[in-house]
Short mmCIF file of C-alpha atoms and ligand atoms in Angstrom, two decimals:
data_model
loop_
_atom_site.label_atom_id
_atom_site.label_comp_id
_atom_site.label_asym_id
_atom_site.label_seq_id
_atom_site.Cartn_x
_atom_site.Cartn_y
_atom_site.Cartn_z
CA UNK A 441 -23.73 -7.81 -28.01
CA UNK A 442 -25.64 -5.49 -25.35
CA UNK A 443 -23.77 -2.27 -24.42
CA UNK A 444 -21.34 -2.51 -21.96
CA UNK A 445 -22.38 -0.83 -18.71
CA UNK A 446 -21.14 3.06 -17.78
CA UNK A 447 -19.27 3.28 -14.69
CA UNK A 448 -18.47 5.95 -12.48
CA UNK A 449 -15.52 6.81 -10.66
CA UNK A 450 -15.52 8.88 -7.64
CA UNK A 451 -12.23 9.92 -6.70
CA UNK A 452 -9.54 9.69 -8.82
CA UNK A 453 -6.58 8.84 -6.34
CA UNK A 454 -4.57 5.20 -6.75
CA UNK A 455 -7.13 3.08 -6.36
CA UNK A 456 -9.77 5.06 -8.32
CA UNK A 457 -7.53 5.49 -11.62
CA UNK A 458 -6.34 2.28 -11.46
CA UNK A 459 -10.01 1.29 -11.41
CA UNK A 460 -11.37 3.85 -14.03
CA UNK A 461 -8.66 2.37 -16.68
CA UNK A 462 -9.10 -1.19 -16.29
CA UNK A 463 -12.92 -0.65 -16.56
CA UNK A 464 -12.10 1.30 -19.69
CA UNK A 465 -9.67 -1.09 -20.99
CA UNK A 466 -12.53 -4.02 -20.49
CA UNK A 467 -14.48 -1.65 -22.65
CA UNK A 468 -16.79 0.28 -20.67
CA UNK A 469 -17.15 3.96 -20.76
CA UNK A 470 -15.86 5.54 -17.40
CA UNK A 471 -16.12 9.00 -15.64
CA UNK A 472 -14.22 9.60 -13.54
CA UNK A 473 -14.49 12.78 -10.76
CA UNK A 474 -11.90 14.32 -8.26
CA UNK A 475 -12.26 17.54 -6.62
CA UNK A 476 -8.81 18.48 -7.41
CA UNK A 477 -8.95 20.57 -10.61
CA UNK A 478 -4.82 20.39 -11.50
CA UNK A 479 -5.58 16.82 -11.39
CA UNK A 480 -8.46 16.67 -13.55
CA UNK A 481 -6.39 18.66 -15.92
CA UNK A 482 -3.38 16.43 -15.51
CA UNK A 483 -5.35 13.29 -16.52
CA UNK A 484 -7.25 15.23 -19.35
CA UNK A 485 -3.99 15.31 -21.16
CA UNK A 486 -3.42 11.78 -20.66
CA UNK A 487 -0.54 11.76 -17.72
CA UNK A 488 -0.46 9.97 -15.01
CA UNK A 489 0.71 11.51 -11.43
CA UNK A 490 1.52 8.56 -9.71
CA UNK A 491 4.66 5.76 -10.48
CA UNK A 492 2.45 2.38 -10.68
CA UNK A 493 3.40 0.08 -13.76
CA UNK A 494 1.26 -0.58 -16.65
CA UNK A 495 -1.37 2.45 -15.99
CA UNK A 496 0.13 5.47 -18.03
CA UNK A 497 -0.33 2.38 -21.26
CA UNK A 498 -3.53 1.79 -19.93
CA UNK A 499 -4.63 5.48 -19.66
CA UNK A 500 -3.29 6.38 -22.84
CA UNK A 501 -4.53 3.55 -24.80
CA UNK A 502 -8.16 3.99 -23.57
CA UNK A 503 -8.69 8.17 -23.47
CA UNK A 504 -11.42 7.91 -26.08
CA UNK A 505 -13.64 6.12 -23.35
CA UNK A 506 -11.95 8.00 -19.83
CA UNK A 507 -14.13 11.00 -18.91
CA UNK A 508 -12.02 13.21 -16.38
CA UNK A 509 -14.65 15.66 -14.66
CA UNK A 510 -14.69 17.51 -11.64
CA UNK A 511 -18.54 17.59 -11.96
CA UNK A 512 -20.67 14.94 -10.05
CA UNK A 513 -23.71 16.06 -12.73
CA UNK A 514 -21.76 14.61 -15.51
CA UNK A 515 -21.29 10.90 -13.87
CA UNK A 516 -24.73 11.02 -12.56
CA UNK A 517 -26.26 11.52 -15.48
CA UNK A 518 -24.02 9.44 -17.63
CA UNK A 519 -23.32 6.28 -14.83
CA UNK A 520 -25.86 4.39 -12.02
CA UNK A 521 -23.22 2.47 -10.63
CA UNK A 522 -20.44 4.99 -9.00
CA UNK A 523 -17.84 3.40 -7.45
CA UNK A 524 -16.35 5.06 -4.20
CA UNK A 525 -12.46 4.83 -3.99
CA UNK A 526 -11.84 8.27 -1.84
CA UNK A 527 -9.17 7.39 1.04
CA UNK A 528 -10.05 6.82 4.45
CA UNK A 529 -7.22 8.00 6.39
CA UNK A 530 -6.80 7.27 10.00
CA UNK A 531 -7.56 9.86 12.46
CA UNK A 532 -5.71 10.50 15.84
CA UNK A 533 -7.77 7.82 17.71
CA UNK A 534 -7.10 5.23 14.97
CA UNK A 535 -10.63 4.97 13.57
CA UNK A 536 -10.79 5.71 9.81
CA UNK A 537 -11.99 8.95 8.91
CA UNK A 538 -14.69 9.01 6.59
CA UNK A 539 -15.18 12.80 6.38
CA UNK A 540 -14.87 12.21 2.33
CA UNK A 541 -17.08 9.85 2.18
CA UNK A 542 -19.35 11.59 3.51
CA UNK A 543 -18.76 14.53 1.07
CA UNK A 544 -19.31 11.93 -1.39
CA UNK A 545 -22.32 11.05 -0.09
CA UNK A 546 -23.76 14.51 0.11
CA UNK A 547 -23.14 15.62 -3.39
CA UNK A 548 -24.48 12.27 -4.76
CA UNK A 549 -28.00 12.33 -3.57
CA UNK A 550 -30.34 9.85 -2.44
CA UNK A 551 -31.06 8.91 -5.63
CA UNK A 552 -32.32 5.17 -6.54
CA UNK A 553 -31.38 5.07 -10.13
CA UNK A 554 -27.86 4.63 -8.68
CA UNK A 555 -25.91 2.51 -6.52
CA UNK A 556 -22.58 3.62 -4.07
CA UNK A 557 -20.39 0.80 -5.07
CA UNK A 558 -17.30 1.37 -1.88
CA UNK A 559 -14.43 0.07 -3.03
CA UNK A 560 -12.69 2.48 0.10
CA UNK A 561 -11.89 0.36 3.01
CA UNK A 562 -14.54 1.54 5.72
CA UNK A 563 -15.10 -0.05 9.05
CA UNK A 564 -17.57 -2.70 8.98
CA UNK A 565 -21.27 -1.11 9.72
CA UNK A 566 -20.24 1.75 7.64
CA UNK A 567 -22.80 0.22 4.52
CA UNK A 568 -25.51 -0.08 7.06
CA UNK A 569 -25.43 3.25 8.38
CA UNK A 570 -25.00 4.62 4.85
CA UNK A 571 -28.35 3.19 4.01
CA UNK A 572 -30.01 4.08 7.01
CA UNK A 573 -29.23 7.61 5.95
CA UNK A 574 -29.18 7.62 2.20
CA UNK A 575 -31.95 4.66 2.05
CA UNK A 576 -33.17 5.64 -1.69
CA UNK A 577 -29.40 5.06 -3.20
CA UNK A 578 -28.21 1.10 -3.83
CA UNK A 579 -25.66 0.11 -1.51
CA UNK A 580 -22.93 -2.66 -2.56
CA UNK A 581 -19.65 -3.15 -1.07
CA UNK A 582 -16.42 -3.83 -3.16
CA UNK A 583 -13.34 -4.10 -1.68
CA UNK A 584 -10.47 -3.72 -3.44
CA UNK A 585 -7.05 -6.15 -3.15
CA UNK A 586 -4.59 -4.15 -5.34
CA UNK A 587 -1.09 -4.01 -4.07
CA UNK A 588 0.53 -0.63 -5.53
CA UNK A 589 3.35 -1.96 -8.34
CA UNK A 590 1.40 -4.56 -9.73
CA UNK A 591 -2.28 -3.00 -9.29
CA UNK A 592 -2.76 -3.13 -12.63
CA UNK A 593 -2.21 -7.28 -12.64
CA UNK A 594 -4.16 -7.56 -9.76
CA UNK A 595 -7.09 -5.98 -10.62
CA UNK A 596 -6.77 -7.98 -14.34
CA UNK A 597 -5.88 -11.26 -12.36
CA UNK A 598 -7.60 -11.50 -8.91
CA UNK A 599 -7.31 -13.77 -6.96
CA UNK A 600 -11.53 -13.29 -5.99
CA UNK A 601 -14.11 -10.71 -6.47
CA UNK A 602 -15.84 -9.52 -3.62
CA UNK A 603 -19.18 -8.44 -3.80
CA UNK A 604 -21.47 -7.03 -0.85
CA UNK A 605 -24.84 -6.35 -0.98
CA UNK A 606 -28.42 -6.40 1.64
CA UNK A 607 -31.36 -7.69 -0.33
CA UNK A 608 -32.68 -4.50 -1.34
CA UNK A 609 -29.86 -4.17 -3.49
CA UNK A 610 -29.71 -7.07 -4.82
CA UNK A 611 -30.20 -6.50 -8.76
CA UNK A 612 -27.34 -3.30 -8.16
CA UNK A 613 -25.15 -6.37 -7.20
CA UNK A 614 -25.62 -8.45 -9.92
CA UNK A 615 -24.74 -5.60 -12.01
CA UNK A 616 -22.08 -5.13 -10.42
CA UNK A 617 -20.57 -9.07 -10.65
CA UNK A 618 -21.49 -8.91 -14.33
CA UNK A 619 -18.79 -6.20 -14.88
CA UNK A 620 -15.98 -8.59 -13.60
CA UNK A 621 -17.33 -12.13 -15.49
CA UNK A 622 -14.39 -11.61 -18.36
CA UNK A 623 -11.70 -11.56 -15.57
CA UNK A 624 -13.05 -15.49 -14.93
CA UNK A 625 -12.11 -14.79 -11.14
CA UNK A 626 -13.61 -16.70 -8.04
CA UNK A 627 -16.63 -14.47 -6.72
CA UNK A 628 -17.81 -14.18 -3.35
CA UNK A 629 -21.44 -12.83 -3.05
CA UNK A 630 -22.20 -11.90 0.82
CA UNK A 631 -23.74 -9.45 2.73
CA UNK A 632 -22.37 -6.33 3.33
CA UNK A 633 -21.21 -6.44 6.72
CA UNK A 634 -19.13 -9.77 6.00
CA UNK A 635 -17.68 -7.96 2.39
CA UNK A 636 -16.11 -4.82 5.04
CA UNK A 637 -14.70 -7.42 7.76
CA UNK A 638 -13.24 -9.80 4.67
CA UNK A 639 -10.95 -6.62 3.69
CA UNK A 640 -10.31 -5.53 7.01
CA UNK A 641 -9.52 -9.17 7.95
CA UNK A 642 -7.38 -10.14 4.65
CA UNK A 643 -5.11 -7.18 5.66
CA UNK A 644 -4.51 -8.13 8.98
CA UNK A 645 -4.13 -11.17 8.66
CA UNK A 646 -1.42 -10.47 6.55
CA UNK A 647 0.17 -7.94 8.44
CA UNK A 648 -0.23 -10.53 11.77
CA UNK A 649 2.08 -12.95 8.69
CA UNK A 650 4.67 -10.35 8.76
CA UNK A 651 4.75 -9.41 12.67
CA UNK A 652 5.24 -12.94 12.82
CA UNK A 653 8.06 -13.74 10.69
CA UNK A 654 9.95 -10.81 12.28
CA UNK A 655 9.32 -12.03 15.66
CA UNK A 656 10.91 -15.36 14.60
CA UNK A 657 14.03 -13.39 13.16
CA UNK A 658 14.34 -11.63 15.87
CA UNK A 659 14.60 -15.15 18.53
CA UNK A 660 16.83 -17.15 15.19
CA UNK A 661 19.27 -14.35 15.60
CA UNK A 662 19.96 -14.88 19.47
CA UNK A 663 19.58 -18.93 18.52
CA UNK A 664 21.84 -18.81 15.69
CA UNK A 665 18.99 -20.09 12.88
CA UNK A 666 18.60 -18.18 9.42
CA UNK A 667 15.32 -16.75 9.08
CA UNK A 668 15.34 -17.00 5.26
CA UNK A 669 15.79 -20.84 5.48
CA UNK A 670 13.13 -20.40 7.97
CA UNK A 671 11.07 -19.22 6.17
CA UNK A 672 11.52 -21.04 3.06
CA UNK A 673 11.40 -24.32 5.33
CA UNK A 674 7.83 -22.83 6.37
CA UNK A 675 6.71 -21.75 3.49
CA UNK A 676 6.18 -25.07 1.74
CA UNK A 677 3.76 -25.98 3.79
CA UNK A 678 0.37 -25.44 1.77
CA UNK A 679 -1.59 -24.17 4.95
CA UNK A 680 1.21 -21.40 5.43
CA UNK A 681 2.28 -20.20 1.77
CA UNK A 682 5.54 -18.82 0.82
CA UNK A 683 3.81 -15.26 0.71
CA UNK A 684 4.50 -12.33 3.38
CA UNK A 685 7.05 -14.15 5.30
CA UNK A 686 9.95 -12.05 4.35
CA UNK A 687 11.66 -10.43 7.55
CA UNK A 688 12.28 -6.71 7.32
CA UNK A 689 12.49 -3.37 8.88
CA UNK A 690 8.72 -3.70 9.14
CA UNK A 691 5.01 -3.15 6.99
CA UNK A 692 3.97 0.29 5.58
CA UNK A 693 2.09 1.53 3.26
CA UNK A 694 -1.27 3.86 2.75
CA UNK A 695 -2.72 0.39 4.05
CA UNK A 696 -1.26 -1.75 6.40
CA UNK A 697 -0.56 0.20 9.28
CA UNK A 698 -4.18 2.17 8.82
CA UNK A 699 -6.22 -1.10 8.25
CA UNK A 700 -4.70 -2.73 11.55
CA UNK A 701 -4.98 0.01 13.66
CA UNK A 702 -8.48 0.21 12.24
CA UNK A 703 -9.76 -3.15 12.81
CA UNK A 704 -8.39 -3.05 16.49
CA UNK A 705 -10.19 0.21 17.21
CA UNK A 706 -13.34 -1.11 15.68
CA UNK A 707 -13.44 -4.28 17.75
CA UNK A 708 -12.31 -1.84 20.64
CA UNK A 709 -15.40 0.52 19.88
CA UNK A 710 -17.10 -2.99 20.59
CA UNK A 711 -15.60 -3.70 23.97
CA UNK A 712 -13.09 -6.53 22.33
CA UNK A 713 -9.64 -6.09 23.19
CA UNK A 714 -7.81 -7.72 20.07
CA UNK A 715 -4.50 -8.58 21.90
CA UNK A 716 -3.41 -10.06 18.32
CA UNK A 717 -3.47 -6.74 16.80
CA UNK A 718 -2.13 -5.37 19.77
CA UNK A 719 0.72 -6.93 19.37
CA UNK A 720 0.92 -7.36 15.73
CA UNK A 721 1.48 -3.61 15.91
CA UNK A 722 3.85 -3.36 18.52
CA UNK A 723 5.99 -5.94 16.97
CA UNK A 724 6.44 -3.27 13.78
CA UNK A 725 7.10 -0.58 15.74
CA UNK A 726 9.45 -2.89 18.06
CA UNK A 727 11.08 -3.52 14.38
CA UNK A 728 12.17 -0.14 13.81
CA UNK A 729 13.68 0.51 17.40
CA UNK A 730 15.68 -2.97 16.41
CA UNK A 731 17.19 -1.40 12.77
CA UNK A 732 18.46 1.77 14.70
CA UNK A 733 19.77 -0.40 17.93
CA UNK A 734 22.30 -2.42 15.35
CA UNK A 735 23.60 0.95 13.87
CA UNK A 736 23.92 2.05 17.39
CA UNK A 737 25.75 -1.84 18.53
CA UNK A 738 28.81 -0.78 15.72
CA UNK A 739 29.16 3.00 16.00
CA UNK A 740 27.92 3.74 19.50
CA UNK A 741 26.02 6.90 20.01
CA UNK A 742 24.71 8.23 16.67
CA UNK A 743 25.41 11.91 17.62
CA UNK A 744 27.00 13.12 14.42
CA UNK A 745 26.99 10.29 12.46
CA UNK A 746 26.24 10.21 8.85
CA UNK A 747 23.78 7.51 8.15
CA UNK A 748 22.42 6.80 4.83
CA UNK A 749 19.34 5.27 3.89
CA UNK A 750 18.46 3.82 0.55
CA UNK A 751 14.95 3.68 -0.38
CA UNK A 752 12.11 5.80 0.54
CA UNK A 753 9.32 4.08 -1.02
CA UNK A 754 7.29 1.91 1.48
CA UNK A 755 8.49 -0.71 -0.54
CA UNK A 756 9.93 -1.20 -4.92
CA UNK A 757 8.12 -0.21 -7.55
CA UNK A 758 6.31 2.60 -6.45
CA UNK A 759 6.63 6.41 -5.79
CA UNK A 760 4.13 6.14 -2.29
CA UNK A 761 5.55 7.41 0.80
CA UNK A 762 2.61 7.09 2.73
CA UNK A 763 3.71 5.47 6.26
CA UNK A 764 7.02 4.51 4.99
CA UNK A 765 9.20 3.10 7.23
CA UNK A 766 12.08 4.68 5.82
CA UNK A 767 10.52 8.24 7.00
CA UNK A 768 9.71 6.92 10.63
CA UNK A 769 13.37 5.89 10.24
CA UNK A 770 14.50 9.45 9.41
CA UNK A 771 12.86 11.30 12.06
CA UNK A 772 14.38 8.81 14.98
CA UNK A 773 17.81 8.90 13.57
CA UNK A 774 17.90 12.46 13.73
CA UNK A 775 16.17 12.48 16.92
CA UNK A 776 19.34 10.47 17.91
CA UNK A 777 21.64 13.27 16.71
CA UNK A 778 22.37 11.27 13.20
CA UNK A 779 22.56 13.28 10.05
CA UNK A 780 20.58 11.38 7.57
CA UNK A 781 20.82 11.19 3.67
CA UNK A 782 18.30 9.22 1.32
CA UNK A 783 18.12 8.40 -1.92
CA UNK A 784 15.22 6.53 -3.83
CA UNK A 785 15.17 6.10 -7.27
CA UNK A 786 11.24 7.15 -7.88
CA UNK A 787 9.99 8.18 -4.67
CA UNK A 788 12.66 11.10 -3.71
CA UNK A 789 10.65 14.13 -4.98
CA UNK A 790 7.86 12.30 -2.41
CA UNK A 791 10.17 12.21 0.14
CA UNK A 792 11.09 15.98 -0.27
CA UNK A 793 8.31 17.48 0.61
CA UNK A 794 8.86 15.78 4.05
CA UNK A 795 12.48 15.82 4.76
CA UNK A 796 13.38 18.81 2.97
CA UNK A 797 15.64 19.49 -0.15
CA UNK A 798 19.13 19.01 2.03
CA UNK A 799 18.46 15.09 2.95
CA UNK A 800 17.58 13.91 -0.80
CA UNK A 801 20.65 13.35 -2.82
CA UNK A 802 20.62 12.58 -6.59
CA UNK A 803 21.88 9.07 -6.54
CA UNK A 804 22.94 6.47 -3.80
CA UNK A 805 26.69 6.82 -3.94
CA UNK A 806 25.83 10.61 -3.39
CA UNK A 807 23.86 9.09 0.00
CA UNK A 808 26.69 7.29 0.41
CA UNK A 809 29.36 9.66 0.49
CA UNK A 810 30.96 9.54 3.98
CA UNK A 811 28.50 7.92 5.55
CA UNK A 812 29.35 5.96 8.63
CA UNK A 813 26.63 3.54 7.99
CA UNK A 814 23.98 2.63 5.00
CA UNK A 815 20.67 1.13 6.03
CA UNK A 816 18.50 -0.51 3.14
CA UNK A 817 15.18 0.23 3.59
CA UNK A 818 13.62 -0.74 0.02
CA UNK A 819 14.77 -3.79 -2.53
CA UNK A 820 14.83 -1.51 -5.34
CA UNK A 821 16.66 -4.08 -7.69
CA UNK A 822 19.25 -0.87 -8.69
CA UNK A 823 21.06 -1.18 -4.72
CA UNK A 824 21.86 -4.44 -5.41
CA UNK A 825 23.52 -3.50 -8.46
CA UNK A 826 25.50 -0.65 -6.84
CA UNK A 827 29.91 -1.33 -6.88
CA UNK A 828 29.85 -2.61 -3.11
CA UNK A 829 33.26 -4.08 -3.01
CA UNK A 830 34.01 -0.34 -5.45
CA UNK A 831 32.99 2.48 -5.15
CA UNK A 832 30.52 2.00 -2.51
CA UNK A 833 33.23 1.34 0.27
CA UNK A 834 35.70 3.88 -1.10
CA UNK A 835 32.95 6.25 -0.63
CA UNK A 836 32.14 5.41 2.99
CA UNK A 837 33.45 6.24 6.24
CA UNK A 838 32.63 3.31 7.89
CA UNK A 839 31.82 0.16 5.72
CA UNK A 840 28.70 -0.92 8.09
CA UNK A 841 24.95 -2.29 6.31
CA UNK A 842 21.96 -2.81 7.79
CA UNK A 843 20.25 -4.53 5.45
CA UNK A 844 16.49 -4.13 6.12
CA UNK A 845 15.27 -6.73 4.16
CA UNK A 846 18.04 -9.36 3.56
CA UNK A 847 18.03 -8.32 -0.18
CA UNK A 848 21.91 -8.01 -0.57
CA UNK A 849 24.78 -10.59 -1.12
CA UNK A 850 25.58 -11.04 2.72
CA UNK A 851 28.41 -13.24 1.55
CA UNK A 852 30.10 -11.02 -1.08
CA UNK A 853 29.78 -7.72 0.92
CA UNK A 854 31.79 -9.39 4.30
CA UNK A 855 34.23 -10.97 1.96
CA UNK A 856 34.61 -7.14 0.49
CA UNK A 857 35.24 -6.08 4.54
CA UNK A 858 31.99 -4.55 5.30
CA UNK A 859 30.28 -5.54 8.48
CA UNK A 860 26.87 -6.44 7.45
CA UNK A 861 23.55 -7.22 9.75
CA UNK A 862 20.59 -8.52 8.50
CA UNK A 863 17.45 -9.52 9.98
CA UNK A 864 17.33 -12.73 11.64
CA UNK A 865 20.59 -14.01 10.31
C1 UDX B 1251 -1.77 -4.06 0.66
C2 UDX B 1251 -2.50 -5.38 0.39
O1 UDX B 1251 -1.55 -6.38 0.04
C3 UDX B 1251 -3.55 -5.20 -0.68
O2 UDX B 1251 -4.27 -6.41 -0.88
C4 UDX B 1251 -4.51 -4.10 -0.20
O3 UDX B 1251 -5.55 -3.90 -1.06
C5 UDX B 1251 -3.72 -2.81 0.00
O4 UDX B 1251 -2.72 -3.05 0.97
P1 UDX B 1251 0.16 -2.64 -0.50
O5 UDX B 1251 -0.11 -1.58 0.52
O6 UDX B 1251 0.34 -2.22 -1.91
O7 UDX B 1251 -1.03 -3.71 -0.52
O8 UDX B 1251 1.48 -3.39 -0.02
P2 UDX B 1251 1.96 -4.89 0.21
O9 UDX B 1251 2.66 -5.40 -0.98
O10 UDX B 1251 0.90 -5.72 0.78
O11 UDX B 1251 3.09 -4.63 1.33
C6 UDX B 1251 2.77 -3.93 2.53
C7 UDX B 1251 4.01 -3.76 3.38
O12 UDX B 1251 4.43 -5.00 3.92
C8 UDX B 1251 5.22 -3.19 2.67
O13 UDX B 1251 5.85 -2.23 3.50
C9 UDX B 1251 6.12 -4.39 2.46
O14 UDX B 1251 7.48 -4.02 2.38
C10 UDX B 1251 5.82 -5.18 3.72
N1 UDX B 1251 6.08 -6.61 3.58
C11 UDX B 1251 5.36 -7.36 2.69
C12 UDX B 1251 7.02 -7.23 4.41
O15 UDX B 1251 7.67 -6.59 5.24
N2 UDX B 1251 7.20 -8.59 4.29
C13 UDX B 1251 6.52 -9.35 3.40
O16 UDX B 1251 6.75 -10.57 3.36
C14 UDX B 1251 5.56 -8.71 2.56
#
């Protein structure tokens, strides 16, 4: 059997260590480089600084053939193809910064023994201009499709394999598809330019699903239909999908609200105003103002309240807080005189950082204590377990819910006396 390929890793963030251990567990050798040394050092003894399920067996399991390095010389000389996964965060205008890419790009060289494979969403053209610059270095584009709590799945099981490459890299790309032939997943080859717009696209598209939905819940509310059944009803339907039609508070995440914003920007930057987008993001934030304006129906002004919120995570089964709702949330409550407690069950020492030691409480019937009001923002499975009809309304002042994303027993919490909103029901 020939050797199995080296592959490089170039920042070691989410996406990147999710991406270095599943190589390794298919068997290749990876290293792996961040700039961060405590990181480097972290990994090096086998632990893994984020919450996403699956990867700390993964890491552990494979050490012999993960290479943690904060030296670029040791993947170049070791690797050809060096997958990019640094983040791209948005700047103030929208556009994603790619001021680490760039970095990446300067301490790589212009080699053409190796090939950039960008697995970083980057607006489309970004491939193109990095060959015009670097035009000795291969070029292939890679998105990746990885939701955070089941990354590890994903990347095992995809549901297709994008691969991006110009002509002149055409025998990096084939290199590249080779590494993902035991996963037996559909492939689609295509240029570069389409590879970019296909994960810019698939994002929106399915952030434009969840705008939608809301919208809907919002007008079944005043019309007296049940979004769930709505949705359900909808969902059958093969050309729609059950998928990303559940109502909520809203979409966050380190990619949602970044890739939307993006792709509007970037069609802006063109002279096309995407009204879609537009109003696929307005309809989010709209969301938000909507969660606060039912707390504000039962208990009037919020000045002085206690509200509590339960989950911080932009949504279960990881520790991200990146554009959480729950911390937008936060900041408008208290910018409405509320005192605000949270609790999260993985995400809280996250969350501190941001809101400070005195919001965080230990557990949720600590967030609960006197609390006028409890607004769900995550469907951790442990809140549905909590004593409602118990403890829970002993505890609180005011036995009001706002459940942000219809995950609790709507029937057995009014029969217990509490006065429970959904969304679109
Ligand atoms: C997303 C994409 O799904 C993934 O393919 C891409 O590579 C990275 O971005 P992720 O950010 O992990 O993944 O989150 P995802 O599971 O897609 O959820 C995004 C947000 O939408 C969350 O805040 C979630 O709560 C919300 N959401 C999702 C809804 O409000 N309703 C839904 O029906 C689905």
């Amino acid at each position: 059997m020939p050797e199995k390929e080296p592959i490089g890793v170039i920042g070691v963030g989410w996406v990147g260590l999710v991406t270095a251990a599943c190589f390794a567990e298919l068997g290749h050798e990876v290293y792996a480089r961040d700039i961060v040394p405590e990181k480097v050092e972290v990994l090096r003894r086998g632990e893994v600084p984020i919450h996403e399920p699956g990867l700390p067996d993964l890491v552990r399991a494979n050490s012999q053939r993960l290479h943690f390095t904060t030296d670029i010389d040791e993947v170049l000389q070791n690797t050809q193809l060096l997958f990019c996964c640094v983040d791209t965060p948005p700047t103030y205008s929208g556009d994603a910064d790619l001021s680490r890419i760039e970095a990446v790009l300067d301490s790589v060289g212009n080699s053409d023994d190796h090939a950039l494979v960008m697995k970083s969403t980057v607006p489309v053209g970004t491939g193109r201009s990095i060959r015009r610059r670097s035009d000795g270095l291969g070029y292939v584009s890679n998105p990746e499709f990885l939701q955070e709590g089941s990354a590890v799945r994903d990347f095992m099981h995809p549901t297709r394999v994008v691969v991006g490459a110009d002509d002149d890299s055409g025998e990096f790309a084939e290199r590249v598809e080779a590494l993902y032939e035991p996963l037996d997943a559909e492939l689609v080859r295509t240029d570069v330019a389409s590879a970019e717009m296909i994960k810019l696209a698939s994002n929106a598209f399915l952030a434009t699903k969840i705008s939608f939905i809301n919208e809907i819940a919002n007008v079944s509310e005043d019309l007296g239909a049940d979004v769930e059944e709505v949705a359900r009803g909808m969902g059958l339907d093969e050309r729609i999908g059950p998928k990303f039609l559940q109502a909520g508070v809203g979409y966050g995440g380190s990619c949602f609200p970044k890739d939307v914003q993006a792709l509007k920007q970037l069609a802006g930057n063109t002279g096309y105003h995407f009204q879609l987008l537009t109003a696929v993001i307005e309809v989010n934030e709209l969301q938000k103002r909507r969660t606060i304006g039912k707390l504000q129906k039962h208990l009037g002004s919020l000045v002085g309240r206690q509200i509590a919120l339960l989950g911080v995570a932009f949504k279960p089964n990881t520790d991200d807080v990146r554009e959480a709702t729950s911390l937008v949330l936060a900041g408008r409550l208290q910018g409405e005189g509320a005192q605000v407690r949270v609790y999260d069950p993985i995400a809280s020492e996250r969350a501190r950082e941001i809101l400070g030691d005195a919001r965080i409480c230990d557990s949720a019937l600590a967030a609960l204590d006197g609390a006028d009001a409890v607004v769900l923002v995550t469907e951790w499975p442990e809140f549905r377990e909590l004593d409602w009809e118990g403890g829970v309304k002993a505890r609180m002042r005011t036995p009001l819910v706002v459940d942000g994303r219809n995950f609790l027993d709507r029937e057995a919490l009014r029969d217990a006396g509490f006065t429970y909103e959904g969304v679109g029901r």
